[in-house]
Amino acid sequence: MQKILVVDDEETICEILQFNLEIEGFEADVAYSAEQALKMDLKSYSLILLDIMMGGMSGFKMAQMLKKDPATASIPIIFCTAKDTEDNKIAGLTLGADDYISKPFSVREVVARVKSVLRRCAQQPQSQQVKPAGKADVDGESISYNGLRLDLLKHKCYIDGAEVQLTKKEMEIMTLFLRNSGRVLSREEILHNVWSDEVVVLDRTIDVNITRLRKKIGEYGKYIVTRQGYGYGFDV
């Protein structure tokens, strides 16, 4: 039986989600703070539903800690939060979250998203599941690989200290690649993380953005590789 952990400082929300997840056949536990959750055996969970704004440690900080720890880095995270601005969504996905649900939400939607993320993760070969960037240096504020650095707070890209002008989508793609360096990302994964709000996006749109990105980052463009029939990745 798959185990789900709900982390939220609102007890009512925890109880409602726990009850409904158990009805759907999951084993569900709750934690009322990030601090409480971090004392639990997190590696035993199949997925974590995580609130952002909590007293004490934020959900963002907890997610950073999980993604840095090899034992918990591959656990899918869905943020459930009232912070629904575009920047917050990008920040959440940049941290490696698998989905983002804005409050107030319907319980049916949450359950559907949980099942969708679990299916998607199950379909990925173990070697290709999301993991911390291999040779890329990742912290809460930036990601870097040699002279290439992404400032996650200012949403800027630098090469050897000089700023490179990237569009919003190019920045999101580059962040996604470095977050998952060493593995191939399918087109579906790229669409989900970068174009999640758009109704229709053509495959050609992905290709064009990646082609432009390769040119803009100069010598580092050669590390963005294409795997025919599979997708793209940052091969370090």
CSV table of C-alpha atoms in Angstrom, one decimal:
chain,number,residue,atom,x,y,z
A,1,MET,CA,0.0,0.0,0.0
A,2,GLN,CA,1.3,3.4,-1.0
A,3,LYS,CA,1.9,5.8,1.9
A,4,ILE,CA,1.1,9.5,1.7
A,5,LEU,CA,2.3,12.2,4.2
A,6,VAL,CA,0.2,15.4,4.6
A,7,VAL,CA,2.2,18.3,6.1
A,8,ASP,CA,0.0,21.3,7.0
A,9,ASP,CA,-0.5,23.4,10.1
A,10,GLU,CA,-4.2,23.4,9.7
A,11,GLU,CA,-5.5,20.4,11.5
A,12,THR,CA,-8.9,20.4,9.6
A,13,ILE,CA,-7.2,20.2,6.2
A,14,CYS,CA,-4.9,17.4,7.5
A,15,GLU,CA,-7.9,15.4,8.7
A,16,ILE,CA,-10.0,15.9,5.6
A,17,LEU,CA,-7.1,14.9,3.3
A,18,GLN,CA,-6.1,11.9,5.5
A,19,PHE,CA,-9.7,10.6,5.5
A,20,ASN,CA,-10.2,10.9,1.8
A,21,LEU,CA,-6.8,9.5,0.9
A,22,GLU,CA,-7.5,6.4,3.0
A,23,ILE,CA,-10.9,6.0,1.3
A,24,GLU,CA,-9.0,5.8,-2.0
A,25,GLY,CA,-6.9,3.0,-0.7
A,26,PHE,CA,-3.8,4.9,0.5
A,27,GLU,CA,-2.1,4.8,3.9
A,28,ALA,CA,-2.1,8.4,5.0
A,29,ASP,CA,-0.2,10.1,7.9
A,30,VAL,CA,-0.2,13.7,9.0
A,31,ALA,CA,2.3,16.2,10.4
A,32,TYR,CA,1.3,19.7,11.6
A,33,SER,CA,4.7,21.3,11.0
A,34,ALA,CA,7.8,20.7,8.9
A,35,GLU,CA,9.8,20.2,12.1
A,36,GLN,CA,7.4,17.3,13.1
A,37,ALA,CA,7.5,15.8,9.6
A,38,LEU,CA,11.3,15.8,9.5
A,39,LYS,CA,11.4,13.6,12.6
A,40,MET,CA,9.4,10.9,10.8
A,41,ASP,CA,10.7,8.1,8.5
A,42,LEU,CA,10.2,10.2,5.4
A,43,LYS,CA,11.9,7.7,3.0
A,44,SER,CA,9.0,5.3,3.6
A,45,TYR,CA,6.5,7.6,1.9
A,46,SER,CA,5.5,7.4,-1.7
A,47,LEU,CA,4.5,11.1,-1.9
A,48,ILE,CA,4.3,14.2,0.3
A,49,LEU,CA,1.5,16.8,0.2
A,50,LEU,CA,3.2,19.9,1.6
A,51,ASP,CA,1.9,23.3,2.7
A,52,ILE,CA,4.2,26.3,2.1
A,53,MET,CA,3.2,28.8,4.7
A,54,MET,CA,3.5,27.2,8.1
A,55,GLY,CA,4.6,28.4,11.5
A,56,GLY,CA,8.3,27.8,11.9
A,57,MET,CA,10.0,26.2,8.9
A,58,SER,CA,8.3,26.8,5.6
A,59,GLY,CA,7.4,24.1,3.1
A,60,PHE,CA,10.0,25.5,0.7
A,61,LYS,CA,12.7,25.0,3.2
A,62,MET,CA,11.6,21.5,4.0
A,63,ALA,CA,11.5,20.7,0.2
A,64,GLN,CA,15.0,21.9,-0.2
A,65,MET,CA,16.2,19.7,2.6
A,66,LEU,CA,14.4,16.6,1.1
A,67,LYS,CA,15.9,17.2,-2.3
A,68,LYS,CA,19.4,17.5,-1.0
A,69,ASP,CA,19.2,14.2,0.9
A,70,PRO,CA,19.8,11.2,-1.4
A,71,ALA,CA,17.5,9.1,0.8
A,72,THR,CA,14.5,11.4,0.1
A,73,ALA,CA,15.4,13.2,-3.1
A,74,SER,CA,13.2,11.0,-5.3
A,75,ILE,CA,10.0,11.3,-3.2
A,76,PRO,CA,7.4,13.3,-5.2
A,77,ILE,CA,6.2,16.5,-3.6
A,78,ILE,CA,2.9,18.3,-4.3
A,79,PHE,CA,2.6,21.8,-2.8
A,80,CYS,CA,-0.8,22.7,-1.4
A,81,THR,CA,-0.9,26.3,-0.5
A,82,ALA,CA,-2.7,29.7,-0.6
A,83,LYS,CA,0.4,31.2,-2.1
A,84,ASP,CA,-0.7,31.0,-5.7
A,85,THR,CA,1.3,33.7,-7.4
A,86,GLU,CA,3.3,32.8,-10.5
A,87,ASP,CA,6.6,33.4,-8.8
A,88,ASN,CA,5.7,31.1,-6.0
A,89,LYS,CA,4.6,28.4,-8.4
A,90,ILE,CA,7.9,28.7,-10.3
A,91,ALA,CA,9.8,28.6,-7.1
A,92,GLY,CA,8.0,25.5,-6.0
A,93,LEU,CA,8.6,23.7,-9.3
A,94,THR,CA,12.2,24.9,-9.3
A,95,LEU,CA,12.8,23.2,-6.0
A,96,GLY,CA,11.8,20.0,-7.6
A,97,ALA,CA,8.1,19.8,-6.7
A,98,ASP,CA,6.0,17.6,-9.0
A,99,ASP,CA,2.8,19.6,-8.8
A,100,TYR,CA,1.2,22.7,-7.2
A,101,ILE,CA,-2.3,23.0,-6.0
A,102,SER,CA,-3.8,26.4,-4.9
A,103,LYS,CA,-6.1,26.7,-1.9
A,104,PRO,CA,-9.0,26.5,-1.6
A,105,PHE,CA,-9.0,23.2,-3.5
A,106,SER,CA,-11.4,20.4,-3.9
A,107,VAL,CA,-10.5,17.1,-2.3
A,108,ARG,CA,-11.3,15.3,-5.5
A,109,GLU,CA,-8.8,17.4,-7.3
A,110,VAL,CA,-6.1,16.7,-4.7
A,111,VAL,CA,-6.7,12.9,-4.9
A,112,ALA,CA,-6.6,13.1,-8.7
A,113,ARG,CA,-3.3,15.0,-8.7
A,114,VAL,CA,-1.8,12.5,-6.2
A,115,LYS,CA,-2.8,9.5,-8.4
A,116,SER,CA,-1.5,11.3,-11.5
A,117,VAL,CA,1.9,12.1,-10.0
A,118,LEU,CA,2.3,8.6,-8.7
A,119,ARG,CA,1.4,7.1,-12.1
A,120,ARG,CA,3.9,9.3,-13.8
A,121,CYS,CA,6.7,8.4,-11.4
A,122,ALA,CA,5.9,4.7,-11.7
A,123,GLN,CA,6.2,4.9,-15.5
A,124,GLN,CA,9.7,6.4,-15.3
A,125,PRO,CA,12.6,3.9,-15.2
A,126,GLN,CA,14.4,4.0,-11.9
A,127,SER,CA,17.5,5.4,-13.5
A,128,GLN,CA,15.6,8.3,-14.9
A,129,GLN,CA,13.5,9.3,-11.8
A,130,VAL,CA,14.1,12.9,-10.6
A,131,LYS,CA,17.3,13.2,-8.5
A,132,PRO,CA,19.5,16.1,-7.3
A,133,ALA,CA,21.7,17.5,-10.0
A,134,GLY,CA,24.8,15.4,-10.5
A,135,LYS,CA,27.8,17.7,-11.0
A,136,ALA,CA,25.8,20.8,-10.7
A,137,ASP,CA,26.1,22.6,-7.4
A,138,VAL,CA,22.6,23.3,-5.9
A,139,ASP,CA,21.6,25.3,-3.0
A,140,GLY,CA,18.4,27.2,-2.0
A,141,GLU,CA,19.3,30.4,-4.0
A,142,SER,CA,21.3,29.3,-7.0
A,143,ILE,CA,22.4,26.4,-9.2
A,144,SER,CA,25.8,26.4,-10.9
A,145,TYR,CA,27.9,24.3,-13.1
A,146,ASN,CA,31.5,25.5,-13.6
A,147,GLY,CA,31.0,29.1,-14.9
A,148,LEU,CA,27.3,28.8,-15.5
A,149,ARG,CA,25.1,30.0,-12.6
A,150,LEU,CA,21.4,30.5,-12.3
A,151,ASP,CA,20.2,33.0,-9.6
A,152,LEU,CA,16.9,31.4,-8.4
A,153,LEU,CA,15.8,34.5,-6.5
A,154,LYS,CA,16.5,37.1,-9.2
A,155,HIS,CA,15.6,34.7,-12.0
A,156,LYS,CA,18.9,35.5,-13.9
A,157,CYS,CA,21.5,33.5,-15.7
A,158,TYR,CA,25.3,34.3,-15.5
A,159,ILE,CA,28.2,32.9,-17.4
A,160,ASP,CA,31.6,33.7,-15.9
A,161,GLY,CA,30.0,36.5,-14.0
A,162,ALA,CA,28.4,38.1,-17.1
A,163,GLU,CA,24.6,38.1,-17.3
A,164,VAL,CA,23.0,36.3,-20.2
A,165,GLN,CA,19.5,37.5,-21.1
A,166,LEU,CA,17.1,34.5,-21.0
A,167,THR,CA,13.4,34.6,-21.5
A,168,LYS,CA,11.2,33.4,-18.7
A,169,LYS,CA,10.6,30.0,-20.4
A,170,GLU,CA,14.3,29.6,-21.2
A,171,MET,CA,15.2,30.3,-17.6
A,172,GLU,CA,12.6,27.7,-16.4
A,173,ILE,CA,14.0,25.1,-18.9
A,174,MET,CA,17.6,25.7,-17.9
A,175,THR,CA,16.7,25.4,-14.2
A,176,LEU,CA,14.8,22.2,-14.9
A,177,PHE,CA,17.8,20.8,-16.8
A,178,LEU,CA,20.3,21.6,-14.1
A,179,ARG,CA,18.0,20.4,-11.3
A,180,ASN,CA,18.0,17.0,-13.1
A,181,SER,CA,21.4,16.9,-14.7
A,182,GLY,CA,22.5,13.5,-15.8
A,183,ARG,CA,19.1,12.3,-16.8
A,184,VAL,CA,16.8,12.6,-19.8
A,185,LEU,CA,13.6,14.5,-19.4
A,186,SER,CA,10.7,13.5,-21.6
A,187,ARG,CA,8.7,16.1,-23.5
A,188,GLU,CA,5.8,15.5,-21.2
A,189,GLU,CA,7.9,16.3,-18.2
A,190,ILE,CA,9.2,19.5,-19.8
A,191,LEU,CA,5.7,20.5,-20.7
A,192,HIS,CA,4.3,19.8,-17.2
A,193,ASN,CA,7.0,21.8,-15.5
A,194,VAL,CA,7.4,24.8,-17.9
A,195,TRP,CA,4.1,25.1,-19.8
A,196,SER,CA,1.7,23.7,-17.2
A,197,ASP,CA,-0.8,26.6,-17.5
A,198,GLU,CA,-1.0,26.6,-21.3
A,199,VAL,CA,-3.8,24.6,-22.9
A,200,VAL,CA,-2.1,23.7,-26.2
A,201,VAL,CA,1.7,23.7,-26.7
A,202,LEU,CA,3.3,22.2,-29.8
A,203,ASP,CA,6.4,20.0,-29.7
A,204,ARG,CA,8.0,22.5,-32.0
A,205,THR,CA,7.7,25.2,-29.3
A,206,ILE,CA,9.9,23.1,-27.0
A,207,ASP,CA,12.4,22.5,-29.8
A,208,VAL,CA,12.6,26.2,-30.7
A,209,ASN,CA,13.1,27.3,-27.1
A,210,ILE,CA,15.9,24.8,-26.5
A,211,THR,CA,17.6,25.7,-29.8
A,212,ARG,CA,17.6,29.3,-28.7
A,213,LEU,CA,18.8,28.4,-25.2
A,214,ARG,CA,21.7,26.4,-26.6
A,215,LYS,CA,22.9,29.4,-28.6
A,216,LYS,CA,22.6,31.9,-25.7
A,217,ILE,CA,24.6,29.9,-23.2
A,218,GLY,CA,27.6,29.5,-25.6
A,219,GLU,CA,30.0,26.7,-24.7
A,220,TYR,CA,27.6,25.2,-22.3
A,221,GLY,CA,25.0,24.7,-25.1
A,222,LYS,CA,26.8,21.4,-26.0
A,223,TYR,CA,25.7,19.9,-22.7
A,224,ILE,CA,22.0,20.2,-23.6
A,225,VAL,CA,21.6,16.9,-25.4
A,226,THR,CA,18.8,15.4,-27.4
A,227,ARG,CA,17.9,11.7,-27.1
A,228,GLN,CA,15.9,10.8,-30.1
A,229,GLY,CA,12.5,9.4,-29.1
A,230,TYR,CA,13.1,10.2,-25.4
A,231,GLY,CA,13.6,13.9,-24.8
A,232,TYR,CA,16.3,16.4,-23.7
A,233,GLY,CA,18.7,16.6,-20.8
A,234,PHE,CA,21.8,18.4,-19.4
A,235,ASP,CA,24.5,15.8,-19.9
A,236,VAL,CA,27.3,16.4,-17.4
